[in-house]
Amino acid sequence: INAMIRRINEIGGNNFEILWVAYRDYSEGGRILESSGWAADASQLQNFVNGIHCHGGDDCEEAVEHALQLARNEHRLKTISRVILIGDAPPHFEKKGQVLTGHPGVVLVTDYMREAEELRKLGVPVHCFRVGNHEGTKETFQSIATATGGQFSDLSPDALIHAVCTNVLMDIGGEELVMEYRERFQ
């Protein structure tokens, strides 16, 4: 996080904010989502990330639909330019209105593809990064990225840093700042 913020500040200034959100699954009860709040301060974002604690769930899937829905709701309050989705497990495959397998009594109020489509309509691309090698995560994250005009990649520290920096710099000053970033750091 420090490297990302430092690079962005060096090239484009500090006219940006990042909202970092951790998502989990329904077995976590009321802790499905945690948010950093909008910030441009590296230490604030790093402290938030350091405080994230995830535990193994009752199934493989995660509540990706909640993270995407939060992004859509945030866009209504404050225009967002893109979403970066990072995960090691695929979203639930059930559709809106269906009961989740392994979570008795939990009915989906939305689903990940419905949210991806809503974000596409709003012009908000979702760039997806897979942690690990779960094939279902790759397939669903690719479909989310494709549906929204985003990109998919396996996560590496460099890939994440470059994605965040180039996307923020594009918002701040366009292709000229992105080209300067690539000359200096890629």
CSV table of C-alpha atoms in Angstrom, one decimal:
chain,number,residue,atom,x,y,z
A,1,ILE,CA,0.0,0.0,0.0
A,2,ASN,CA,2.8,2.4,0.9
A,3,ALA,CA,4.5,1.8,-2.5
A,4,MET,CA,1.2,2.4,-4.4
A,5,ILE,CA,0.4,5.6,-2.6
A,6,ARG,CA,4.0,6.9,-2.9
A,7,ARG,CA,4.1,6.2,-6.6
A,8,ILE,CA,0.7,7.9,-7.2
A,9,ASN,CA,1.7,10.9,-5.2
A,10,GLU,CA,5.1,11.2,-7.0
A,11,ILE,CA,3.4,11.3,-10.4
A,12,GLY,CA,-0.1,12.6,-10.0
A,13,GLY,CA,-0.4,14.3,-6.7
A,14,ASN,CA,-2.8,13.4,-3.9
A,15,ASN,CA,-6.1,14.2,-5.5
A,16,PHE,CA,-7.6,10.7,-5.0
A,17,GLU,CA,-9.1,8.4,-2.4
A,18,ILE,CA,-9.3,4.7,-2.1
A,19,LEU,CA,-12.0,2.7,-0.3
A,20,TRP,CA,-10.7,-0.7,0.8
A,21,VAL,CA,-13.4,-3.3,1.6
A,22,ALA,CA,-12.9,-6.8,3.0
A,23,TYR,CA,-15.7,-9.3,2.2
A,24,ARG,CA,-16.3,-12.7,3.7
A,25,ASP,CA,-19.2,-15.2,3.8
A,26,TYR,CA,-22.5,-15.6,5.5
A,27,SER,CA,-20.9,-17.8,8.2
A,28,GLU,CA,-19.2,-14.7,9.6
A,29,GLY,CA,-22.6,-13.3,10.7
A,30,GLY,CA,-22.6,-9.5,10.8
A,31,ARG,CA,-19.0,-9.3,9.6
A,32,ILE,CA,-19.6,-10.0,5.9
A,33,LEU,CA,-18.2,-6.6,5.0
A,34,GLU,CA,-15.6,-4.3,6.6
A,35,SER,CA,-14.7,-1.0,5.1
A,36,SER,CA,-11.7,1.3,5.5
A,37,GLY,CA,-13.6,4.4,4.7
A,38,TRP,CA,-12.4,6.7,1.8
A,39,ALA,CA,-8.8,7.6,2.3
A,40,ALA,CA,-5.6,8.6,0.6
A,41,ASP,CA,-3.4,8.1,3.6
A,42,ALA,CA,-1.2,5.1,3.2
A,43,SER,CA,-0.9,4.4,7.0
A,44,GLN,CA,-4.7,4.5,7.5
A,45,LEU,CA,-5.2,2.1,4.6
A,46,GLN,CA,-2.4,-0.2,5.8
A,47,ASN,CA,-3.7,-0.2,9.4
A,48,PHE,CA,-7.1,-1.3,8.0
A,49,VAL,CA,-5.6,-4.1,5.9
A,50,ASN,CA,-3.4,-5.3,8.8
A,51,GLY,CA,-6.6,-5.5,10.9
A,52,ILE,CA,-8.5,-7.8,8.6
A,53,HIS,CA,-8.9,-11.3,10.0
A,54,CYS,CA,-10.6,-13.9,7.8
A,55,HIS,CA,-11.4,-17.4,9.0
A,56,GLY,CA,-12.3,-20.5,7.0
A,57,GLY,CA,-16.0,-20.6,6.1
A,58,ASP,CA,-18.5,-23.4,6.1
A,59,ASP,CA,-18.2,-23.7,2.3
A,60,CYS,CA,-15.9,-22.7,-0.5
A,61,GLU,CA,-17.9,-19.7,-1.9
A,62,GLU,CA,-17.8,-16.2,-0.5
A,63,ALA,CA,-20.3,-13.3,-0.5
A,64,VAL,CA,-18.8,-11.6,-3.6
A,65,GLU,CA,-22.3,-10.2,-4.4
A,66,HIS,CA,-22.2,-8.2,-1.2
A,67,ALA,CA,-18.9,-6.5,-2.1
A,68,LEU,CA,-20.2,-5.7,-5.6
A,69,GLN,CA,-23.5,-4.4,-4.2
A,70,LEU,CA,-21.6,-2.2,-1.8
A,71,ALA,CA,-19.6,-0.8,-4.8
A,72,ARG,CA,-22.8,0.0,-6.6
A,73,ASN,CA,-24.3,1.7,-3.6
A,74,GLU,CA,-21.1,3.7,-3.0
A,75,HIS,CA,-21.3,4.9,-6.6
A,76,ARG,CA,-24.8,6.3,-5.9
A,77,LEU,CA,-23.2,8.4,-3.1
A,78,LYS,CA,-19.9,9.3,-4.6
A,79,THR,CA,-18.9,8.5,-8.2
A,80,ILE,CA,-16.4,5.6,-8.3
A,81,SER,CA,-14.4,4.9,-11.4
A,82,ARG,CA,-13.6,1.2,-10.9
A,83,VAL,CA,-13.6,-1.7,-8.6
A,84,ILE,CA,-10.7,-4.0,-7.8
A,85,LEU,CA,-11.9,-7.3,-6.6
A,86,ILE,CA,-9.4,-9.7,-4.9
A,87,GLY,CA,-10.4,-13.2,-3.7
A,88,ASP,CA,-9.4,-16.8,-3.3
A,89,ALA,CA,-12.8,-18.3,-3.6
A,90,PRO,CA,-15.7,-18.0,-6.1
A,91,PRO,CA,-19.0,-16.3,-5.4
A,92,HIS,CA,-22.1,-18.3,-4.5
A,93,PHE,CA,-23.6,-19.8,-7.7
A,94,GLU,CA,-27.2,-19.4,-6.5
A,95,LYS,CA,-29.3,-16.6,-8.0
A,96,LYS,CA,-31.3,-13.8,-6.4
A,97,GLY,CA,-34.2,-15.2,-4.4
A,98,GLN,CA,-32.6,-18.7,-3.9
A,99,VAL,CA,-31.7,-20.2,-0.6
A,100,LEU,CA,-27.9,-20.7,-0.2
A,101,THR,CA,-26.6,-24.2,0.0
A,102,GLY,CA,-25.0,-24.8,3.3
A,103,HIS,CA,-26.6,-21.7,4.8
A,104,PRO,CA,-30.1,-22.6,5.9
A,105,GLY,CA,-32.5,-19.7,5.9
A,106,VAL,CA,-30.2,-17.4,3.9
A,107,VAL,CA,-31.9,-16.2,0.8
A,108,LEU,CA,-29.8,-14.2,-1.7
A,109,VAL,CA,-31.1,-10.6,-2.1
A,110,THR,CA,-28.9,-10.2,-5.1
A,111,ASP,CA,-26.3,-12.3,-7.0
A,112,TYR,CA,-22.9,-11.6,-8.3
A,113,MET,CA,-23.8,-11.5,-12.0
A,114,ARG,CA,-26.8,-9.2,-11.4
A,115,GLU,CA,-24.4,-6.8,-9.5
A,116,ALA,CA,-21.8,-7.1,-12.3
A,117,GLU,CA,-24.4,-6.1,-14.8
A,118,GLU,CA,-25.6,-3.2,-12.7
A,119,LEU,CA,-22.0,-1.9,-12.4
A,120,ARG,CA,-21.6,-2.3,-16.2
A,121,LYS,CA,-24.6,-0.1,-16.7
A,122,LEU,CA,-23.1,2.5,-14.5
A,123,GLY,CA,-19.8,2.3,-16.5
A,124,VAL,CA,-17.8,0.9,-13.5
A,125,PRO,CA,-15.4,-1.8,-14.6
A,126,VAL,CA,-14.4,-4.5,-12.1
A,127,HIS,CA,-10.8,-5.6,-12.3
A,128,CYS,CA,-10.5,-9.1,-10.7
A,129,PHE,CA,-7.5,-10.7,-9.1
A,130,ARG,CA,-7.4,-14.3,-8.1
A,131,VAL,CA,-5.4,-15.4,-5.0
A,132,GLY,CA,-4.4,-19.1,-5.2
A,133,ASN,CA,-5.4,-21.5,-8.0
A,134,HIS,CA,-9.1,-22.3,-7.5
A,135,GLU,CA,-10.4,-22.8,-11.0
A,136,GLY,CA,-14.0,-21.7,-10.0
A,137,THR,CA,-12.6,-18.4,-8.8
A,138,LYS,CA,-10.8,-17.9,-12.1
A,139,GLU,CA,-13.9,-18.7,-14.2
A,140,THR,CA,-16.3,-16.5,-12.2
A,141,PHE,CA,-13.8,-13.6,-11.8
A,142,GLN,CA,-13.2,-13.7,-15.5
A,143,SER,CA,-16.9,-13.5,-16.2
A,144,ILE,CA,-17.3,-10.5,-13.8
A,145,ALA,CA,-14.4,-8.7,-15.4
A,146,THR,CA,-15.7,-9.4,-18.9
A,147,ALA,CA,-19.2,-8.4,-18.1
A,148,THR,CA,-18.1,-5.0,-16.7
A,149,GLY,CA,-15.3,-4.2,-19.1
A,150,GLY,CA,-12.6,-4.9,-16.5
A,151,GLN,CA,-9.6,-7.2,-16.6
A,152,PHE,CA,-8.7,-10.5,-14.9
A,153,SER,CA,-5.3,-11.5,-13.5
A,154,ASP,CA,-3.8,-13.8,-11.0
A,155,LEU,CA,-2.6,-11.8,-8.0
A,156,SER,CA,1.0,-10.9,-7.6
A,157,PRO,CA,2.2,-7.9,-5.6
A,158,ASP,CA,3.5,-6.2,-8.8
A,159,ALA,CA,0.2,-6.8,-10.7
A,160,LEU,CA,-1.9,-5.3,-7.9
A,161,ILE,CA,0.4,-2.2,-7.5
A,162,HIS,CA,0.5,-1.6,-11.2
A,163,ALA,CA,-3.3,-2.0,-11.5
A,164,VAL,CA,-4.1,0.4,-8.7
A,165,CYS,CA,-1.5,3.0,-9.7
A,166,THR,CA,-2.4,3.1,-13.4
A,167,ASN,CA,-6.1,3.2,-12.7
A,168,VAL,CA,-5.8,6.0,-10.2
A,169,LEU,CA,-3.4,8.0,-12.4
A,170,MET,CA,-5.8,7.6,-15.4
A,171,ASP,CA,-8.5,9.2,-13.2
A,172,ILE,CA,-6.2,12.0,-12.0
A,173,GLY,CA,-4.6,13.0,-15.3
A,174,GLY,CA,-5.2,10.6,-18.1
A,175,GLU,CA,-2.9,8.6,-20.4
A,176,GLU,CA,0.0,11.1,-20.0
A,177,LEU,CA,0.4,10.2,-16.3
A,178,VAL,CA,-0.1,6.5,-17.0
A,179,MET,CA,2.7,6.6,-19.6
A,180,GLU,CA,5.0,8.4,-17.1
A,181,TYR,CA,4.2,5.7,-14.5
A,182,ARG,CA,5.0,2.9,-17.0
A,183,GLU,CA,8.3,4.5,-18.0
A,184,ARG,CA,9.4,4.8,-14.4
A,185,PHE,CA,8.0,1.6,-12.8
A,186,GLN,CA,7.2,-1.1,-15.4
